[in-house]
């Protein structure tokens, strides 16, 4: 297995006529980690990945693998494996032949075809024409194509779309495993919750621009933590919090207190003689921070 | 193996791993067999006296020209089939978005197109052999039964057969050029059918009316192909028409294939794949 290289976007811009799909985008993706490439629909994820893979020519800037553009790689499929969202199959060709065609073109050993079909769990359907495949089976075939050269870098556009719960669980573990072997793994998604269990880093874009990048945990600190608290006598609780000078908003499951410390809230309630029915820290602020970051883009 | 040869091998596998090529081969064989068999019977019958010349037999070609005419149906009638195969090999990539994995496996786009051109040239030759099996196989059999010498022992006949295979191979390459110039599958099929079945035959006929246009008309692709093969019902129907030398015809057809492909490469093949 070739070592994973650093993926680098350097001031990449793409305009389609009047539409600026990607706007001066710069970031790097490190080997040995799973990086989530996130953004709402139309943010420019697919366009960015297609520029990285040499399928779309940037209006400005460069995207490279260890400093080398995709078109200049001497063994592209053995360096970078990719699965893009569009179903790119001839419906009349079998999965096995689909993979054979590209293995031959890239000069890979024909034995890889059977191996990757096995890896993604398609062996049983390998000799059926792809036209009859379900969405999930197509996703798996796309992944088999990405893996065929045993590449050090994986670029996957929405790989979880269409997979069943078992498939989702499997791919999450698989991505972790690939990164654990030292490969560079870049996965896009329009849902943070879809990838948050498997990514180390996030790169978030909205309307073609970078809005956040860093480790997943960096998203948590983006929003102040909150404590959820409730009482059978909610008015009394509200009065106690107000008296103690703690700001809060009323949520569906209780009051959201703008204070990071549940113990302090509990003390305030106890001192005021208010019985509590709920007291806990807000479990995940990730999705909220994500939505806040892409906010304006999301209303498009 | 060089990158180019690997790409040729990949393009070859693309063609053989779907059904279209043998569907086209089958239809081509049936069409040419019926045509060659039927007309051999008609003209053979006229010449042998089994069919009276009052029944339009006056139009029959001289006996010496009959076998060459029948055999040349393989390309003069069958050429639309390799054009379609070549065009579909390109338009299918656009239609099914398989340019994405193709260019991911081989980012050298020019090499991919050159390999496709080479591969389809080969498959055009295969279709040529299939068409000749129909025109020569069935035609000779039927002429033989009417007592017409099928001249299969003559080297001229075999030269014609060889040039027909070359013509069919070149037509498939023309199809690739057309497909890459007009990647929309439906549009390409319409253009192929309209041009080969209607526009070009009319242009060729019209061009024979004056000397000046006749000089231009022989450069039409169908005329060049007939010149390459060396016989066609067209040259018998319009005997005055000036024709190119066989090798000139071959070069003109090759030029069509190359020019269309190069323009297509510049216009559509290098575009963004989204
Ligand atoms: N070929 C094209 N021509 C014109 N505009 C395009 C083209 N491809 C993409 N766009 C535009 O570029 C923008 C970004 O699209 P892109 O497909 O990259 O978004 P995305 O982040 O992948 O979205 P999704 O989550 O829906 O897949 C959109 O506004 C889209 O309409
Ligand atoms: Mg997308």
CSV table of C-alpha atoms in Angstrom, one decimal, chain A residues 94-216:
chain,number,residue,atom,x,y,z
A,94,UNK,CA,-21.6,-6.4,-15.3
A,95,UNK,CA,-19.9,-5.1,-12.1
A,96,UNK,CA,-16.9,-7.4,-12.8
A,97,UNK,CA,-16.5,-6.1,-16.3
A,98,UNK,CA,-16.9,-2.5,-15.2
A,99,UNK,CA,-14.0,-2.9,-12.8
A,100,UNK,CA,-12.0,-5.0,-15.4
A,101,UNK,CA,-12.1,-2.2,-17.9
A,102,UNK,CA,-10.5,0.4,-15.6
A,103,UNK,CA,-8.1,-2.1,-14.0
A,104,UNK,CA,-6.8,-2.9,-17.5
A,105,UNK,CA,-6.6,0.8,-18.5
A,106,UNK,CA,-4.7,1.6,-15.3
A,107,UNK,CA,-2.4,-1.4,-15.6
A,108,UNK,CA,-3.5,-3.0,-12.4
A,109,UNK,CA,-3.4,-6.8,-11.8
A,110,UNK,CA,-6.7,-8.4,-12.9
A,111,UNK,CA,-6.9,-10.3,-9.5
A,112,UNK,CA,-7.7,-7.0,-7.8
A,113,UNK,CA,-11.2,-7.1,-9.4
A,114,UNK,CA,-12.3,-10.1,-7.4
A,115,UNK,CA,-10.6,-8.9,-4.3
A,116,UNK,CA,-12.4,-5.5,-4.1
A,117,UNK,CA,-15.7,-7.1,-5.1
A,118,UNK,CA,-15.2,-9.3,-2.0
A,119,UNK,CA,-14.2,-6.4,0.2
A,120,UNK,CA,-17.4,-4.4,-0.6
A,121,UNK,CA,-19.6,-7.5,-0.4
A,122,UNK,CA,-20.6,-7.7,-4.1
A,123,UNK,CA,-19.1,-11.1,-5.1
A,124,UNK,CA,-22.5,-12.7,-5.3
A,125,UNK,CA,-23.8,-10.0,-7.7
A,126,UNK,CA,-20.6,-9.5,-9.7
A,127,UNK,CA,-21.8,-11.0,-12.9
A,128,UNK,CA,-25.1,-9.2,-13.0
A,129,UNK,CA,-25.6,-6.2,-15.2
A,130,UNK,CA,-25.3,-3.0,-13.2
A,131,UNK,CA,-28.6,-1.6,-14.7
A,132,UNK,CA,-30.4,-3.9,-12.3
A,133,UNK,CA,-28.5,-2.8,-9.2
A,134,UNK,CA,-30.0,-1.0,-6.2
A,135,UNK,CA,-28.7,2.4,-5.1
A,136,UNK,CA,-26.8,0.7,-2.2
A,137,UNK,CA,-25.2,-1.8,-4.6
A,138,UNK,CA,-24.1,1.0,-6.9
A,139,UNK,CA,-22.5,2.8,-4.0
A,140,UNK,CA,-20.6,-0.4,-3.1
A,141,UNK,CA,-19.5,-0.8,-6.7
A,142,UNK,CA,-18.3,2.8,-6.6
A,143,UNK,CA,-16.3,2.1,-3.5
A,144,UNK,CA,-14.9,-1.1,-5.1
A,145,UNK,CA,-13.6,1.1,-8.0
A,146,UNK,CA,-12.0,3.5,-5.4
A,147,UNK,CA,-10.2,0.6,-3.7
A,148,UNK,CA,-9.1,-1.2,-6.8
A,149,UNK,CA,-5.6,0.3,-6.9
A,150,UNK,CA,-5.0,-0.1,-3.1
A,151,UNK,CA,-4.5,3.7,-3.0
A,152,UNK,CA,-3.0,5.8,-0.2
A,153,UNK,CA,-5.6,8.5,-0.6
A,154,UNK,CA,-9.3,8.0,-0.7
A,155,UNK,CA,-11.7,10.7,-2.0
A,156,UNK,CA,-15.4,9.7,-1.5
A,157,UNK,CA,-18.3,11.9,-2.4
A,158,UNK,CA,-21.4,11.1,-0.2
A,159,UNK,CA,-20.4,7.5,0.2
A,160,UNK,CA,-23.1,6.8,2.8
A,161,UNK,CA,-26.1,7.8,0.6
A,162,UNK,CA,-28.3,4.9,-0.1
A,163,UNK,CA,-26.6,2.4,2.2
A,164,UNK,CA,-28.7,0.4,4.7
A,165,UNK,CA,-27.9,0.7,8.5
A,166,UNK,CA,-25.6,-2.3,8.3
A,167,UNK,CA,-23.8,-0.9,5.3
A,168,UNK,CA,-23.5,2.5,7.1
A,169,UNK,CA,-22.0,0.8,10.2
A,170,UNK,CA,-19.6,-1.2,8.0
A,171,UNK,CA,-18.4,1.8,6.0
A,172,UNK,CA,-17.8,3.9,9.1
A,173,UNK,CA,-15.6,1.2,10.6
A,174,UNK,CA,-13.9,0.7,7.2
A,175,UNK,CA,-13.0,4.4,6.8
A,176,UNK,CA,-11.5,4.4,10.3
A,177,UNK,CA,-9.5,1.3,9.4
A,178,UNK,CA,-8.2,2.8,6.2
A,179,UNK,CA,-7.1,5.9,8.1
A,180,UNK,CA,-5.6,3.7,10.8
A,181,UNK,CA,-3.4,2.2,8.1
A,182,UNK,CA,-2.0,5.7,7.4
A,183,UNK,CA,-4.1,6.5,4.4
A,184,UNK,CA,-5.6,9.9,3.7
A,185,UNK,CA,-9.4,9.7,3.8
A,186,UNK,CA,-11.6,12.6,2.6
A,187,UNK,CA,-15.3,12.0,2.7
A,188,UNK,CA,-18.0,14.6,1.8
A,189,UNK,CA,-21.4,14.8,3.2
A,190,UNK,CA,-24.2,17.4,3.6
A,191,UNK,CA,-25.0,16.0,7.0
A,192,UNK,CA,-22.6,16.3,9.9
A,193,UNK,CA,-24.5,13.6,11.9
A,194,UNK,CA,-23.9,11.2,9.0
A,195,UNK,CA,-20.1,11.3,9.5
A,196,UNK,CA,-19.5,12.7,12.9
A,197,UNK,CA,-18.9,9.2,14.4
A,198,UNK,CA,-16.1,8.5,11.9
A,199,UNK,CA,-14.3,11.7,11.2
A,200,UNK,CA,-11.3,13.2,13.0
A,201,UNK,CA,-11.2,16.5,11.2
A,202,UNK,CA,-13.8,18.6,9.5
A,203,UNK,CA,-13.6,21.1,6.6
A,204,UNK,CA,-16.9,23.0,6.2
A,205,UNK,CA,-17.8,25.0,3.2
A,206,UNK,CA,-20.9,27.1,2.4
A,207,UNK,CA,-21.6,28.8,-0.9
A,208,UNK,CA,-18.2,27.8,-2.2
A,209,UNK,CA,-16.2,29.3,0.6
A,210,UNK,CA,-14.4,27.8,3.5
A,211,UNK,CA,-16.2,28.5,6.8
A,212,UNK,CA,-14.4,26.3,9.3
A,213,UNK,CA,-11.7,23.7,9.4
A,214,UNK,CA,-10.1,21.8,12.3
A,215,UNK,CA,-10.6,18.7,14.5
A,216,UNK,CA,-14.2,17.6,15.0
